[in-house]
Amino acid sequence: MHAQNSKKIAVVGTGIIGASWAAYFLARGYTVAATDPAPGAQQRLRSLVDACWPTLERMGLHESASIDRLEFHDNVAATVAEAFFIQESGPERLELKRELMRELDAAAPAETLIATSSSGIPISQVQDVARHPERMLIGHPFNPPHLIPLVEVVGGEATSLQAIDQAMQFYAGIGKKPIHIRREVKGHVANRLQAALWREAIYLVQEGVASVSDIDAAIAHGPGLRWALLGPFLNMHLSGGAGGMDHFLEHLGPPIEDWWADLGTVTLTPELNQTLVQQVNEAIGAGDMARIVAQRDAVLLELLRLKAAHDRLP
Ligand SMILES: NC(=O)c1ccc[n+]([C@@H]2O[C@H](COP(=O)([O-])OP(=O)(O)OC[C@H]3O[C@@H](n4cnc5c(N)ncnc54)[C@H](O)[C@@H]3O)[C@@H](O)[C@H]2O)c1
């Protein structure tokens, strides 16, 4: 890979997501210019980047990567002035995002791509404030962005196809797995898929069919293992044996339609929330969060390494 150190990425908003993005961009050899108006933000960002760095070292740093390439500015204009790419990760509030995007658009060079990490605000609802709305898009990561490869790229009504292409290439070039979502829908794609599963999981707890820990076991020791490797459609194809997807749909399509008709809907009432919180606490035991997170991240790193070494997995 060529040296990246002359190229600068702006990270605007350095909370949970922005800090993780900043660490990842630094690890890929870029200079990162960051800004966040919260008191103590610079110190928090530097601590978070330091905390991520050993993991990023294990993943493999770009030859130009250095924590010293992190700049912090007290204003948006200085942060974006020399950036070729902006990753906005400010608070998820429409009016604030619109104001921030207006500021970024006014200050950034016209050809600089502006991506927002937004989980739920359609880009069409913020890009009308811009002089150059064609370079604005969603680049939605999965938490934590320095570990999880998926980035959902979504354009709005005024986004150019060229900007989508450039963003797809940029994310792929830094080792991410971008997917292009062709229409703006609430929750993009991956969170909608999660929401579908969460609805049924919570319904099954509500109905007393299975406990929180049994449902976690059902996914973590069952389909979740295969989903991490293939995704739902290739799994269906393989479940069809020699006949593939065609046979699967013919053979299991009718029972699946029958199950769909039986799936539940839930409302998150205070009582149901309390049941879920209580069962999760019982399942993980007190004070064990840090060990679970450390073990999850360690196994995730190994899994990412193994996946990268197998070229027929998507
Ligand atoms: N947390 C998640 O799991 C997750 C996952 C994917 C995407 N996202 C998206 O990422 C974005 C950030 O979420 P988060 O979880 O990091 O939130 P967060 O609250 O941790 O961070 C937001 C940061 O923005 C800063 N900020 C406030 N006003 C600002 C301004 N005018 N300019 C720049 N920064 C400003 C805040 O001080 C804060 O540090 C949101 O749009 C969210 O939808 C979150």
Short mmCIF file of C-alpha atoms and ligand atoms in Angstrom, two decimals:
data_model
loop_
_atom_site.label_atom_id
_atom_site.label_comp_id
_atom_site.label_asym_id
_atom_site.label_seq_id
_atom_site.Cartn_x
_atom_site.Cartn_y
_atom_site.Cartn_z
CA MET A 1 0.00 0.00 0.00
CA HIS A 2 1.23 3.50 -0.75
CA ALA A 3 2.03 5.92 2.06
CA GLN A 4 -1.13 7.64 3.27
CA ASN A 5 0.43 10.17 5.59
CA SER A 6 -0.04 13.14 3.30
CA LYS A 7 -3.79 12.44 3.15
CA LYS A 8 -6.08 13.75 5.82
CA ILE A 9 -9.46 12.54 7.03
CA ALA A 10 -11.66 14.74 9.21
CA VAL A 11 -13.56 13.11 12.08
CA VAL A 12 -16.29 15.43 13.33
CA GLY A 13 -17.79 14.32 16.65
CA THR A 14 -15.56 12.05 18.71
CA GLY A 15 -17.93 10.12 20.95
CA ILE A 16 -18.20 6.32 20.91
CA ILE A 17 -18.34 6.06 17.12
CA GLY A 18 -16.16 9.01 16.08
CA ALA A 19 -13.29 7.97 18.37
CA SER A 20 -13.35 4.43 17.02
CA TRP A 21 -13.35 5.75 13.41
CA ALA A 22 -10.43 8.05 14.27
CA ALA A 23 -8.42 5.12 15.65
CA TYR A 24 -9.17 3.02 12.56
CA PHE A 25 -8.21 5.78 10.08
CA LEU A 26 -4.94 6.36 11.98
CA ALA A 27 -4.21 2.63 11.86
CA ARG A 28 -4.68 2.73 8.08
CA GLY A 29 -1.94 5.35 7.85
CA TYR A 30 -3.96 8.55 7.46
CA THR A 31 -3.59 11.84 9.26
CA VAL A 32 -6.77 12.43 11.25
CA ALA A 33 -8.08 15.90 12.07
CA ALA A 34 -10.75 15.69 14.76
CA THR A 35 -13.11 18.07 16.49
CA ASP A 36 -15.78 17.88 19.18
CA PRO A 37 -17.11 20.79 21.27
CA ALA A 38 -17.60 18.81 24.53
CA PRO A 39 -15.36 19.84 27.42
CA GLY A 40 -12.45 17.37 27.75
CA ALA A 41 -13.19 15.85 24.34
CA GLN A 42 -9.57 15.89 23.14
CA GLN A 43 -8.34 14.05 26.23
CA ARG A 44 -11.14 11.48 25.99
CA LEU A 45 -10.44 10.93 22.29
CA ARG A 46 -6.72 10.40 22.87
CA SER A 47 -7.46 7.91 25.69
CA LEU A 48 -9.95 6.01 23.53
CA VAL A 49 -7.51 5.84 20.61
CA ASP A 50 -4.77 4.62 22.98
CA ALA A 51 -7.16 1.96 24.29
CA CYS A 52 -7.97 0.70 20.75
CA TRP A 53 -4.37 0.75 19.53
CA PRO A 54 -3.18 -2.69 20.82
CA THR A 55 -6.14 -4.32 19.03
CA LEU A 56 -5.36 -2.38 15.85
CA GLU A 57 -1.72 -3.48 16.13
CA ARG A 58 -2.89 -7.09 16.32
CA MET A 59 -5.02 -6.51 13.20
CA GLY A 60 -1.95 -5.13 11.40
CA LEU A 61 -1.06 -1.45 11.06
CA HIS A 62 -0.37 0.37 7.80
CA GLU A 63 3.34 1.15 7.45
CA SER A 64 2.63 4.88 7.93
CA ALA A 65 0.30 4.41 10.88
CA SER A 66 1.01 6.51 13.94
CA ILE A 67 -1.00 7.79 16.90
CA ASP A 68 1.01 11.01 16.49
CA ARG A 69 -0.93 11.74 13.29
CA LEU A 70 -3.99 12.67 15.36
CA GLU A 71 -4.74 16.42 15.31
CA PHE A 72 -7.45 18.01 17.40
CA HIS A 73 -9.01 21.36 16.45
CA ASP A 74 -11.42 23.60 18.28
CA ASN A 75 -13.44 24.44 15.18
CA VAL A 76 -14.97 22.72 12.18
CA ALA A 77 -13.33 24.95 9.53
CA ALA A 78 -9.76 24.07 10.58
CA THR A 79 -10.71 20.39 10.94
CA VAL A 80 -12.00 19.95 7.41
CA ALA A 81 -9.86 22.49 5.51
CA GLU A 82 -7.39 19.92 4.12
CA ALA A 83 -9.47 16.77 4.36
CA PHE A 84 -10.32 14.67 1.30
CA PHE A 85 -12.92 12.72 3.32
CA ILE A 86 -15.11 13.69 6.28
CA GLN A 87 -16.70 11.16 8.63
CA GLU A 88 -19.34 12.98 10.67
CA SER A 89 -20.33 11.27 13.93
CA GLY A 90 -22.13 13.96 15.92
CA PRO A 91 -25.32 13.43 17.95
CA GLU A 92 -28.28 11.74 16.28
CA ARG A 93 -30.60 14.76 16.28
CA LEU A 94 -32.04 16.06 13.03
CA GLU A 95 -31.71 19.80 13.65
CA LEU A 96 -28.17 19.43 14.96
CA LYS A 97 -27.15 17.20 12.04
CA ARG A 98 -28.59 19.72 9.55
CA GLU A 99 -26.64 22.57 11.15
CA LEU A 100 -23.45 20.49 11.30
CA MET A 101 -23.78 19.40 7.67
CA ARG A 102 -24.36 23.01 6.62
CA GLU A 103 -21.16 24.02 8.45
CA LEU A 104 -19.17 21.13 6.97
CA ASP A 105 -20.37 21.87 3.46
CA ALA A 106 -19.53 25.57 3.79
CA ALA A 107 -16.01 24.87 5.11
CA ALA A 108 -14.89 21.82 3.11
CA PRO A 109 -13.37 21.90 -0.38
CA ALA A 110 -16.12 21.23 -2.95
CA GLU A 111 -14.76 17.79 -3.94
CA THR A 112 -14.41 16.48 -0.36
CA LEU A 113 -16.81 13.62 0.38
CA ILE A 114 -18.96 14.10 3.47
CA ALA A 115 -20.20 10.87 5.07
CA THR A 116 -22.38 10.76 8.15
CA SER A 117 -22.40 7.77 10.50
CA SER A 118 -26.10 8.35 11.18
CA SER A 119 -28.04 5.24 12.17
CA GLY A 120 -31.40 6.65 11.24
CA ILE A 121 -31.50 10.12 9.70
CA PRO A 122 -32.05 9.93 5.92
CA ILE A 123 -29.39 11.90 4.06
CA SER A 124 -32.14 13.54 1.96
CA GLN A 125 -33.33 15.24 5.15
CA VAL A 126 -30.00 16.99 5.74
CA GLN A 127 -28.42 17.54 2.33
CA ASP A 128 -30.82 20.31 1.22
CA VAL A 129 -28.82 22.71 3.44
CA ALA A 130 -25.69 22.25 1.30
CA ARG A 131 -24.08 24.12 -1.59
CA HIS A 132 -22.74 20.76 -2.78
CA PRO A 133 -25.31 18.15 -1.70
CA GLU A 134 -24.04 15.72 -4.35
CA ARG A 135 -21.04 14.76 -2.18
CA MET A 136 -23.08 13.93 0.95
CA LEU A 137 -24.03 10.40 1.91
CA ILE A 138 -24.52 7.97 4.77
CA GLY A 139 -21.51 5.85 5.75
CA HIS A 140 -23.13 3.87 8.56
CA PRO A 141 -20.69 1.73 10.56
CA PHE A 142 -21.33 -1.01 13.06
CA ASN A 143 -20.08 -0.51 16.57
CA PRO A 144 -17.15 -0.56 17.08
CA PRO A 145 -16.11 0.73 13.65
CA HIS A 146 -12.44 -0.12 14.24
CA LEU A 147 -13.37 -3.82 14.49
CA ILE A 148 -16.55 -4.52 12.52
CA PRO A 149 -16.02 -4.32 8.74
CA LEU A 150 -19.57 -3.49 7.57
CA VAL A 151 -20.30 0.04 6.33
CA GLU A 152 -23.71 0.80 4.81
CA VAL A 153 -23.44 3.45 2.11
CA VAL A 154 -26.69 5.26 1.27
CA GLY A 155 -27.20 8.20 -1.03
CA GLY A 156 -30.02 10.70 -0.85
CA GLU A 157 -32.08 12.39 -3.55
CA ALA A 158 -29.23 14.77 -4.40
CA THR A 159 -26.24 12.42 -3.95
CA SER A 160 -24.27 11.74 -7.14
CA LEU A 161 -23.47 8.23 -8.33
CA GLN A 162 -19.85 9.33 -8.49
CA ALA A 163 -19.86 10.14 -4.78
CA ILE A 164 -21.37 6.72 -4.00
CA ASP A 165 -18.66 5.03 -6.11
CA GLN A 166 -15.90 7.04 -4.46
CA ALA A 167 -17.18 6.25 -0.97
CA MET A 168 -17.51 2.53 -1.80
CA GLN A 169 -13.95 2.50 -3.11
CA PHE A 170 -12.61 4.47 -0.18
CA TYR A 171 -14.15 2.16 2.44
CA ALA A 172 -13.16 -1.00 0.56
CA GLY A 173 -9.63 0.37 0.14
CA ILE A 174 -9.17 0.74 3.89
CA GLY A 175 -10.31 -2.83 4.58
CA LYS A 176 -13.99 -2.22 5.25
CA LYS A 177 -16.86 -4.18 3.73
CA PRO A 178 -19.14 -1.50 2.27
CA ILE A 179 -22.56 -2.32 0.86
CA HIS A 180 -24.58 0.10 -1.24
CA ILE A 181 -28.17 0.46 -0.08
CA ARG A 182 -30.17 1.64 -3.06
CA ARG A 183 -33.09 3.29 -1.33
CA GLU A 184 -33.43 5.25 1.90
CA VAL A 185 -35.31 3.12 4.44
CA LYS A 186 -35.51 3.45 8.22
CA GLY A 187 -32.63 1.66 9.95
CA HIS A 188 -30.81 1.02 6.65
CA VAL A 189 -30.50 -2.78 6.11
CA ALA A 190 -28.47 -4.43 8.88
CA ASN A 191 -30.39 -2.84 11.75
CA ARG A 192 -33.71 -3.80 10.14
CA LEU A 193 -32.50 -7.40 9.98
CA GLN A 194 -31.44 -7.25 13.62
CA ALA A 195 -34.75 -5.65 14.57
CA ALA A 196 -36.67 -8.50 12.91
CA LEU A 197 -34.78 -11.05 15.00
CA TRP A 198 -34.98 -8.99 18.20
CA ARG A 199 -38.77 -8.70 17.85
CA GLU A 200 -39.23 -12.46 17.77
CA ALA A 201 -36.59 -13.08 20.47
CA ILE A 202 -38.36 -10.69 22.84
CA TYR A 203 -41.75 -12.15 21.92
CA LEU A 204 -40.53 -15.65 22.82
CA VAL A 205 -39.33 -14.40 26.23
CA GLN A 206 -42.60 -12.57 26.82
CA GLU A 207 -44.57 -15.70 26.04
CA GLY A 208 -42.35 -17.81 28.31
CA VAL A 209 -41.30 -20.08 25.44
CA ALA A 210 -37.59 -19.73 26.26
CA SER A 211 -35.36 -17.73 28.58
CA VAL A 212 -33.00 -14.93 27.56
CA SER A 213 -29.98 -17.21 28.06
CA ASP A 214 -31.52 -20.07 26.06
CA ILE A 215 -32.32 -17.71 23.18
CA ASP A 216 -28.78 -16.32 23.26
CA ALA A 217 -27.49 -19.91 23.23
CA ALA A 218 -29.80 -20.80 20.32
CA ILE A 219 -28.26 -18.06 18.18
CA ALA A 220 -24.66 -18.08 19.47
CA HIS A 221 -24.34 -21.88 19.20
CA GLY A 222 -26.62 -22.33 16.22
CA PRO A 223 -27.49 -20.14 13.24
CA GLY A 224 -25.30 -17.25 14.43
CA LEU A 225 -22.19 -19.33 13.75
CA ARG A 226 -23.23 -19.84 10.14
CA TRP A 227 -24.57 -16.30 9.66
CA ALA A 228 -21.15 -14.90 10.56
CA LEU A 229 -19.74 -16.87 7.65
CA LEU A 230 -22.40 -16.82 4.96
CA GLY A 231 -25.39 -14.62 5.61
CA PRO A 232 -29.01 -15.78 5.34
CA PHE A 233 -29.29 -16.36 1.60
CA LEU A 234 -26.18 -18.47 1.08
CA ASN A 235 -27.18 -20.45 4.15
CA MET A 236 -30.55 -21.19 2.53
CA HIS A 237 -28.77 -22.21 -0.66
CA LEU A 238 -26.51 -24.63 1.23
CA SER A 239 -29.47 -25.97 3.22
CA GLY A 240 -30.98 -27.06 -0.09
CA GLY A 241 -28.15 -29.55 -0.62
CA ALA A 242 -27.43 -30.43 -4.25
CA GLY A 243 -30.69 -28.74 -5.29
CA GLY A 244 -29.58 -25.46 -3.71
CA MET A 245 -31.89 -22.50 -3.25
CA ASP A 246 -34.42 -23.88 -5.70
CA HIS A 247 -34.93 -27.05 -3.72
CA PHE A 248 -34.83 -25.21 -0.40
CA LEU A 249 -37.66 -22.87 -1.44
CA GLU A 250 -39.74 -25.70 -2.83
CA HIS A 251 -39.19 -27.98 0.16
CA LEU A 252 -39.11 -25.55 3.11
CA GLY A 253 -40.81 -22.50 1.63
CA PRO A 254 -44.35 -23.57 2.66
CA PRO A 255 -43.45 -24.36 6.32
CA ILE A 256 -41.49 -21.10 6.57
CA GLU A 257 -44.52 -19.18 5.36
CA ASP A 258 -46.52 -20.98 8.03
CA TRP A 259 -43.97 -19.90 10.72
CA TRP A 260 -44.07 -16.30 9.46
CA ALA A 261 -47.81 -16.26 9.99
CA ASP A 262 -47.22 -17.37 13.60
CA LEU A 263 -44.44 -14.86 14.50
CA GLY A 264 -45.24 -12.40 17.27
CA THR A 265 -45.25 -8.65 17.71
CA VAL A 266 -44.31 -6.98 20.97
CA THR A 267 -44.60 -3.66 22.74
CA LEU A 268 -41.75 -2.72 25.06
CA THR A 269 -43.86 -2.11 28.17
CA PRO A 270 -42.10 -1.28 31.48
CA GLU A 271 -42.97 -4.80 32.74
CA LEU A 272 -41.51 -6.51 29.69
CA ASN A 273 -38.38 -4.32 29.83
CA GLN A 274 -37.94 -5.27 33.48
CA THR A 275 -38.22 -8.98 32.65
CA LEU A 276 -35.56 -8.60 29.94
CA VAL A 277 -33.17 -6.62 32.14
CA GLN A 278 -33.57 -9.09 35.02
CA GLN A 279 -32.97 -12.13 32.81
CA VAL A 280 -29.94 -10.56 31.10
CA ASN A 281 -28.44 -9.69 34.50
CA GLU A 282 -29.01 -13.25 35.71
CA ALA A 283 -27.47 -14.63 32.53
CA ILE A 284 -24.21 -12.68 32.61
CA GLY A 285 -23.63 -12.48 36.36
CA ALA A 286 -22.61 -9.32 38.19
CA GLY A 287 -19.56 -7.34 37.09
CA ASP A 288 -18.55 -9.63 34.26
CA MET A 289 -19.02 -7.15 31.39
CA ALA A 290 -15.35 -6.30 30.91
CA ARG A 291 -14.36 -9.95 30.56
CA ILE A 292 -17.17 -10.65 28.12
CA VAL A 293 -16.16 -7.66 25.96
CA ALA A 294 -12.47 -8.65 26.05
CA GLN A 295 -13.25 -12.26 25.08
CA ARG A 296 -15.71 -11.19 22.38
CA ASP A 297 -13.11 -8.87 20.83
CA ALA A 298 -10.34 -11.49 21.03
CA VAL A 299 -12.48 -14.14 19.29
CA LEU A 300 -13.74 -11.56 16.79
CA LEU A 301 -10.18 -10.70 15.79
CA GLU A 302 -9.41 -14.38 15.19
CA LEU A 303 -12.61 -14.80 13.22
CA LEU A 304 -11.83 -11.79 11.02
CA ARG A 305 -8.36 -13.18 10.40
CA LEU A 306 -9.76 -16.61 9.46
CA LYS A 307 -12.43 -15.11 7.20
CA ALA A 308 -9.81 -13.03 5.38
CA ALA A 309 -7.86 -16.21 4.65
CA HIS A 310 -10.80 -17.97 2.95
CA ASP A 311 -11.64 -16.57 -0.46
CA ARG A 312 -14.98 -18.33 -1.12
CA LEU A 313 -16.76 -16.77 1.84
CA PRO A 314 -18.65 -13.55 1.06
N1 LIG B 1 -23.50 4.04 19.13
C1 LIG B 1 -23.74 3.21 18.13
O1 LIG B 1 -23.85 1.98 18.31
C2 LIG B 1 -23.80 3.72 16.70
C3 LIG B 1 -23.60 2.80 15.66
C4 LIG B 1 -23.58 3.28 14.34
C5 LIG B 1 -23.79 4.64 14.08
N2 LIG B 1 -24.02 5.50 15.13
C6 LIG B 1 -24.22 6.93 14.80
O2 LIG B 1 -23.01 7.61 15.07
C7 LIG B 1 -23.30 8.96 15.47
C8 LIG B 1 -22.63 9.22 16.80
O3 LIG B 1 -23.16 8.34 17.77
P1 LIG B 1 -22.36 8.00 19.12
O4 LIG B 1 -22.98 6.76 19.65
O5 LIG B 1 -20.89 8.08 18.89
O6 LIG B 1 -22.83 9.24 20.02
P2 LIG B 1 -22.01 9.97 21.20
O7 LIG B 1 -23.02 10.72 21.99
O8 LIG B 1 -21.12 9.00 21.89
O9 LIG B 1 -21.09 11.01 20.42
C9 LIG B 1 -21.55 12.18 19.80
C10 LIG B 1 -20.46 13.22 19.94
O10 LIG B 1 -20.79 14.38 19.17
C11 LIG B 1 -20.33 15.51 19.87
N3 LIG B 1 -20.94 16.74 19.37
C12 LIG B 1 -22.00 17.43 19.87
N4 LIG B 1 -22.23 18.53 19.10
C13 LIG B 1 -21.29 18.51 18.11
C14 LIG B 1 -20.98 19.40 17.04
N5 LIG B 1 -21.71 20.49 16.82
N6 LIG B 1 -19.94 19.11 16.26
C15 LIG B 1 -19.20 17.98 16.46
N7 LIG B 1 -19.44 17.11 17.45
C16 LIG B 1 -20.49 17.38 18.27
C17 LIG B 1 -20.63 15.19 21.32
O11 LIG B 1 -19.85 16.01 22.20
C18 LIG B 1 -20.26 13.72 21.39
O12 LIG B 1 -18.90 13.53 21.77
C19 LIG B 1 -24.82 9.08 15.49
O13 LIG B 1 -25.27 9.68 14.28
C20 LIG B 1 -25.30 7.64 15.59
O14 LIG B 1 -26.56 7.44 15.00
C21 LIG B 1 -24.01 5.08 16.43
#
